[in-house]
PDB file of C-alpha atoms and ligand atoms in Angstrom:
ATOM      1  CA  MET A 298      90.826 130.481 100.585  1.00  0.00           C
ATOM      2  CA  PRO A 299      90.660 128.850 104.068  1.00  0.00           C
ATOM      3  CA  GLU A 300      87.599 126.727 104.808  1.00  0.00           C
ATOM      4  CA  PRO A 301      85.269 127.886 107.616  1.00  0.00           C
ATOM      5  CA  ASP A 302      85.511 126.045 110.950  1.00  0.00           C
ATOM      6  CA  GLY A 303      81.866 125.225 111.818  1.00  0.00           C
ATOM      7  CA  ALA A 304      80.480 121.939 110.423  1.00  0.00           C
ATOM      8  CA  ALA A 305      77.291 123.497 108.962  1.00  0.00           C
ATOM      9  CA  ASP A 306      79.183 126.427 107.444  1.00  0.00           C
ATOM     10  CA  ARG A 307      81.736 124.039 106.088  1.00  0.00           C
ATOM     11  CA  MET A 308      79.120 121.961 104.253  1.00  0.00           C
ATOM     12  CA  SER A 309      77.555 125.010 102.613  1.00  0.00           C
ATOM     13  CA  TRP A 310      81.021 126.297 101.708  1.00  0.00           C
ATOM     14  CA  VAL A 311      81.954 122.973 100.076  1.00  0.00           C
ATOM     15  CA  VAL A 312      78.634 122.797  98.182  1.00  0.00           C
ATOM     16  CA  SER A 313      79.057 126.358  96.869  1.00  0.00           C
ATOM     17  CA  GLN A 314      82.632 125.565  95.797  1.00  0.00           C
ATOM     18  CA  PHE A 315      81.297 122.403  94.195  1.00  0.00           C
ATOM     19  CA  SER A 316      78.943 124.232  91.836  1.00  0.00           C
ATOM     20  CA  GLU A 317      81.603 126.795  90.913  1.00  0.00           C
ATOM     21  CA  ALA A 318      84.087 124.019  90.167  1.00  0.00           C
ATOM     22  CA  GLN A 319      81.482 122.068  88.197  1.00  0.00           C
ATOM     23  CA  GLY A 320      80.779 125.045  85.942  1.00  0.00           C
ATOM     24  CA  ARG A 321      84.500 125.444  85.290  1.00  0.00           C
ATOM     25  CA  PHE A 322      84.888 121.703  84.672  1.00  0.00           C
ATOM     26  CA  ASP A 323      81.960 121.633  82.211  1.00  0.00           C
ATOM     27  CA  ARG A 324      83.377 124.563  80.239  1.00  0.00           C
ATOM     28  CA  ASN A 325      86.864 123.032  80.166  1.00  0.00           C
ATOM     29  CA  VAL A 326      85.785 119.591  78.944  1.00  0.00           C
ATOM     30  CA  THR A 327      83.192 120.687  76.376  1.00  0.00           C
ATOM     31  CA  PRO A 328      85.683 120.350  73.479  1.00  0.00           C
ATOM     32  CA  PHE A 329      86.302 116.698  74.397  1.00  0.00           C
ATOM     33  CA  GLY A 330      82.647 115.641  74.081  1.00  0.00           C
ATOM     34  CA  GLU A 331      81.961 111.987  74.831  1.00  0.00           C
ATOM     35  CA  ARG A 332      85.596 111.235  75.620  1.00  0.00           C
ATOM     36  CA  VAL A 333      84.956 112.596  79.145  1.00  0.00           C
ATOM     37  CA  ARG A 334      82.665 110.916  81.685  1.00  0.00           C
ATOM     38  CA  LYS A 335      81.696 113.209  84.566  1.00  0.00           C
ATOM     39  CA  ILE A 336      80.807 111.644  87.924  1.00  0.00           C
ATOM     40  CA  VAL A 337      79.479 114.002  90.607  1.00  0.00           C
ATOM     41  CA  GLY A 338      79.838 112.956  94.251  1.00  0.00           C
ATOM     42  CA  TRP A 339      81.903 112.871  97.418  1.00  0.00           C
ATOM     43  CA  SER A 340      85.381 111.462  96.961  1.00  0.00           C
ATOM     44  CA  HIS A 341      84.986 109.066  99.913  1.00  0.00           C
ATOM     45  CA  GLU A 342      81.940 107.554  98.176  1.00  0.00           C
ATOM     46  CA  VAL A 343      82.903 107.727  94.503  1.00  0.00           C
ATOM     47  CA  LEU A 344      86.505 106.471  94.778  1.00  0.00           C
ATOM     48  CA  PRO A 345      85.486 103.188  96.505  1.00  0.00           C
ATOM     49  CA  GLN A 346      82.685 102.744  93.932  1.00  0.00           C
ATOM     50  CA  LEU A 347      85.243 103.044  91.133  1.00  0.00           C
ATOM     51  CA  ALA A 348      87.474 100.470  92.857  1.00  0.00           C
ATOM     52  CA  ILE A 349      84.563  98.056  93.313  1.00  0.00           C
ATOM     53  CA  ALA A 350      83.734  98.466  89.621  1.00  0.00           C
ATOM     54  CA  GLY A 351      87.334  97.495  88.832  1.00  0.00           C
ATOM     55  CA  GLU A 352      88.202 100.806  87.148  1.00  0.00           C
ATOM     56  CA  ILE A 353      91.853 101.820  86.792  1.00  0.00           C
ATOM     57  CA  PHE A 354      93.464 105.024  85.533  1.00  0.00           C
ATOM     58  CA  ASP A 355      96.737 106.149  83.928  1.00  0.00           C
ATOM     59  CA  LEU A 356      96.541 109.620  85.499  1.00  0.00           C
ATOM     60  CA  ILE A 357      94.824 110.800  88.688  1.00  0.00           C
ATOM     61  CA  TYR A 358      94.656 114.415  89.866  1.00  0.00           C
ATOM     62  CA  VAL A 359      93.803 114.817  93.565  1.00  0.00           C
ATOM     63  CA  ASP A 360      92.367 118.258  94.365  1.00  0.00           C
ATOM     64  CA  GLY A 361      89.563 118.061  96.946  1.00  0.00           C
ATOM     65  CA  ASP A 362      89.126 118.712 100.659  1.00  0.00           C
ATOM     66  CA  HIS A 363      92.177 120.537 102.045  1.00  0.00           C
ATOM     67  CA  ARG A 364      92.120 119.115 105.575  1.00  0.00           C
ATOM     68  CA  ALA A 365      95.095 116.834 106.323  1.00  0.00           C
ATOM     69  CA  ALA A 366      92.992 113.787 107.240  1.00  0.00           C
ATOM     70  CA  SER A 367      90.858 114.189 104.108  1.00  0.00           C
ATOM     71  CA  ALA A 368      93.901 114.610 101.861  1.00  0.00           C
ATOM     72  CA  TYR A 369      95.360 111.421 103.370  1.00  0.00           C
ATOM     73  CA  ARG A 370      92.107 109.530 102.756  1.00  0.00           C
ATOM     74  CA  ASP A 371      91.652 110.830  99.190  1.00  0.00           C
ATOM     75  CA  CYS A 372      95.250 109.998  98.225  1.00  0.00           C
ATOM     76  CA  LEU A 373      95.010 106.453  99.610  1.00  0.00           C
ATOM     77  CA  LEU A 374      91.662 105.772  97.927  1.00  0.00           C
ATOM     78  CA  ALA A 375      92.894 107.237  94.636  1.00  0.00           C
ATOM     79  CA  TRP A 376      96.189 105.321  94.754  1.00  0.00           C
ATOM     80  CA  LYS A 377      94.249 102.043  94.663  1.00  0.00           C
ATOM     81  CA  LEU A 378      92.918 103.066  91.233  1.00  0.00           C
ATOM     82  CA  ILE A 379      96.241 103.769  89.545  1.00  0.00           C
ATOM     83  CA  VAL A 380      97.834 101.441  86.980  1.00  0.00           C
ATOM     84  CA  ALA A 381     101.449 100.309  87.350  1.00  0.00           C
ATOM     85  CA  GLY A 382     103.515 103.117  85.887  1.00  0.00           C
ATOM     86  CA  GLY A 383     100.590 105.551  86.235  1.00  0.00           C
ATOM     87  CA  ILE A 384     100.958 109.139  87.417  1.00  0.00           C
ATOM     88  CA  MET A 385      99.271 110.820  90.379  1.00  0.00           C
ATOM     89  CA  VAL A 386      99.314 114.610  90.768  1.00  0.00           C
ATOM     90  CA  ILE A 387      98.492 115.890  94.261  1.00  0.00           C
ATOM     91  CA  ASP A 388      97.514 119.548  94.200  1.00  0.00           C
ATOM     92  CA  ASP A 389      97.854 122.090  97.015  1.00  0.00           C
ATOM     93  CA  TYR A 390     100.668 120.300  98.885  1.00  0.00           C
ATOM     94  CA  GLY A 391     102.029 123.744  99.769  1.00  0.00           C
ATOM     95  CA  PHE A 392      98.610 125.276 100.543  1.00  0.00           C
ATOM     96  CA  MET A 393      98.661 128.116 103.115  1.00  0.00           C
ATOM     97  CA  PRO A 394     101.635 127.039 105.269  1.00  0.00           C
ATOM     98  CA  THR A 395     100.582 129.287 108.159  1.00  0.00           C
ATOM     99  CA  LEU A 396      97.293 127.419 108.721  1.00  0.00           C
ATOM    100  CA  PRO A 397      97.222 124.849 111.578  1.00  0.00           C
ATOM    101  CA  PRO A 398      98.577 121.512 110.241  1.00  0.00           C
ATOM    102  CA  GLU A 399      95.202 119.735 110.443  1.00  0.00           C
ATOM    103  CA  LYS A 400      93.634 122.334 108.117  1.00  0.00           C
ATOM    104  CA  ARG A 401      96.053 121.963 105.217  1.00  0.00           C
ATOM    105  CA  PRO A 402      96.961 119.000 103.027  1.00  0.00           C
ATOM    106  CA  GLN A 403     100.701 118.705 103.688  1.00  0.00           C
ATOM    107  CA  GLY A 404     100.665 116.447 106.779  1.00  0.00           C
ATOM    108  CA  GLY A 405      98.131 114.105 105.198  1.00  0.00           C
ATOM    109  CA  VAL A 406     100.108 113.900 101.964  1.00  0.00           C
ATOM    110  CA  ASP A 407     103.371 113.262 103.852  1.00  0.00           C
ATOM    111  CA  ALA A 408     101.696 110.434 105.824  1.00  0.00           C
ATOM    112  CA  PHE A 409     100.302 108.997 102.585  1.00  0.00           C
ATOM    113  CA  LEU A 410     103.723 109.087 100.909  1.00  0.00           C
ATOM    114  CA  LYS A 411     105.241 107.361 103.939  1.00  0.00           C
ATOM    115  CA  ALA A 412     102.583 104.645 103.768  1.00  0.00           C
ATOM    116  CA  ILE A 413     103.369 103.889 100.108  1.00  0.00           C
ATOM    117  CA  ARG A 414     107.108 104.610 100.289  1.00  0.00           C
ATOM    118  CA  TRP A 415     108.189 101.431  98.450  1.00  0.00           C
ATOM    119  CA  ASP A 416     105.602 101.790  95.717  1.00  0.00           C
ATOM    120  CA  TYR A 417     106.329 105.084  93.995  1.00  0.00           C
ATOM    121  CA  LYS A 418     108.913 107.279  92.360  1.00  0.00           C
ATOM    122  CA  GLU A 419     108.727 111.029  93.026  1.00  0.00           C
ATOM    123  CA  LEU A 420     108.772 113.054  89.798  1.00  0.00           C
ATOM    124  CA  HIS A 421     108.164 116.539  91.212  1.00  0.00           C
ATOM    125  CA  ARG A 422     107.902 118.267  94.601  1.00  0.00           C
ATOM    126  CA  GLY A 423     106.728 121.865  94.806  1.00  0.00           C
ATOM    127  CA  TYR A 424     103.306 123.382  95.432  1.00  0.00           C
ATOM    128  CA  GLN A 425     102.128 120.117  93.881  1.00  0.00           C
ATOM    129  CA  ILE A 426     103.550 116.607  94.273  1.00  0.00           C
ATOM    130  CA  VAL A 427     103.790 114.331  91.243  1.00  0.00           C
ATOM    131  CA  ILE A 428     104.474 110.616  91.762  1.00  0.00           C
ATOM    132  CA  GLN A 429     104.616 107.586  89.530  1.00  0.00           C
ATOM    133  CA  ALA A 430     103.448 104.128  90.599  1.00  0.00           C
ATOM    134  CA  ARG A 431     106.279 101.653  90.307  1.00  0.00           C
ATOM    135  CA  SER A 432     106.030  98.982  87.656  1.00  0.00           C
ATOM    136  CA  ALA A 433     108.262  96.098  86.650  1.00  0.00           C
ATOM    137  CA  SER A 434     110.051  98.364  84.173  1.00  0.00           C
ATOM    138  CA  ILE A 435     110.894 100.991  86.828  1.00  0.00           C
ATOM    139  CA  ILE A 436     112.072  98.746  89.715  1.00  0.00           C
TER     140      ILE A 436
HETATM  141  C1  SAM B1739      90.704 123.072  95.800  1.00  0.00           C
HETATM  142  S1  SAM B1739      89.113 123.079  94.999  1.00  0.00           S
HETATM  143  C2  SAM B1739      89.595 122.611  93.371  1.00  0.00           C
HETATM  144  C3  SAM B1739      88.518 122.591  92.377  1.00  0.00           C
HETATM  145  C4  SAM B1739      88.917 122.405  90.889  1.00  0.00           C
HETATM  146  N1  SAM B1739      90.148 121.684  90.694  1.00  0.00           N
HETATM  147  C5  SAM B1739      88.985 123.748  90.225  1.00  0.00           C
HETATM  148  O1  SAM B1739      90.074 124.239  89.987  1.00  0.00           O
HETATM  149  O2  SAM B1739      87.923 124.288  89.976  1.00  0.00           O
HETATM  150  C6  SAM B1739      88.434 121.680  95.759  1.00  0.00           C
HETATM  151  C7  SAM B1739      87.032 121.311  95.324  1.00  0.00           C
HETATM  152  O3  SAM B1739      86.709 120.035  95.888  1.00  0.00           O
HETATM  153  C8  SAM B1739      85.410 120.078  96.444  1.00  0.00           C
HETATM  154  N2  SAM B1739      85.412 119.125  97.554  1.00  0.00           N
HETATM  155  C9  SAM B1739      85.760 119.326  98.834  1.00  0.00           C
HETATM  156  N3  SAM B1739      85.654 118.172  99.546  1.00  0.00           N
HETATM  157  C10 SAM B1739      85.254 117.208  98.665  1.00  0.00           C
HETATM  158  C11 SAM B1739      84.970 115.822  98.782  1.00  0.00           C
HETATM  159  N4  SAM B1739      85.105 115.175  99.940  1.00  0.00           N
HETATM  160  N5  SAM B1739      84.556 115.160  97.679  1.00  0.00           N
HETATM  161  C12 SAM B1739      84.437 115.804  96.497  1.00  0.00           C
HETATM  162  N6  SAM B1739      84.710 117.125  96.323  1.00  0.00           N
HETATM  163  C13 SAM B1739      85.099 117.812  97.402  1.00  0.00           C
HETATM  164  C14 SAM B1739      85.179 121.528  96.851  1.00  0.00           C
HETATM  165  O4  SAM B1739      83.819 121.828  96.841  1.00  0.00           O
HETATM  166  C15 SAM B1739      85.950 122.279  95.755  1.00  0.00           C
HETATM  167  O5  SAM B1739      85.122 122.509  94.653  1.00  0.00           O
END
């Protein structure tokens, strides 16, 4: 579904999507109990907080704001949290190809991949992109 253009509309759209997604997330992770820690917040705030806390992850799934500049920012911030050899899945790479480029993730993801071109191996390219951070064993 395309996001609305106006800033105020956009915020209320994102917040409504947020609560829908949260409900789905809660239902999906219930079976895993205390093995899952849920953090609610904006990606541009939470991802730097995780980096400052020194957290690192084996697998990161990027699936937030669809605008190209936001996708670029989220991918870069998330990439800093990945372990060597870790996997990052970027959703919605092929989202609504007829939308203007700034309103869909593809341009932002392409710019991100260019920025890290020496640091990853591409595992899959389709509607999603799957990449693996290089490690000593891969190079
Ligand atoms: C493409 S949907 C995917 C949601 C989830 N993966 C699902 O299937 O339910 C993107 C979600 O990210 C939220 N979102 C948009 N911009 C965000 C941001 N900057 N930080 C955190 N979440 C954001 C939206 O409200 C929406 O719920």
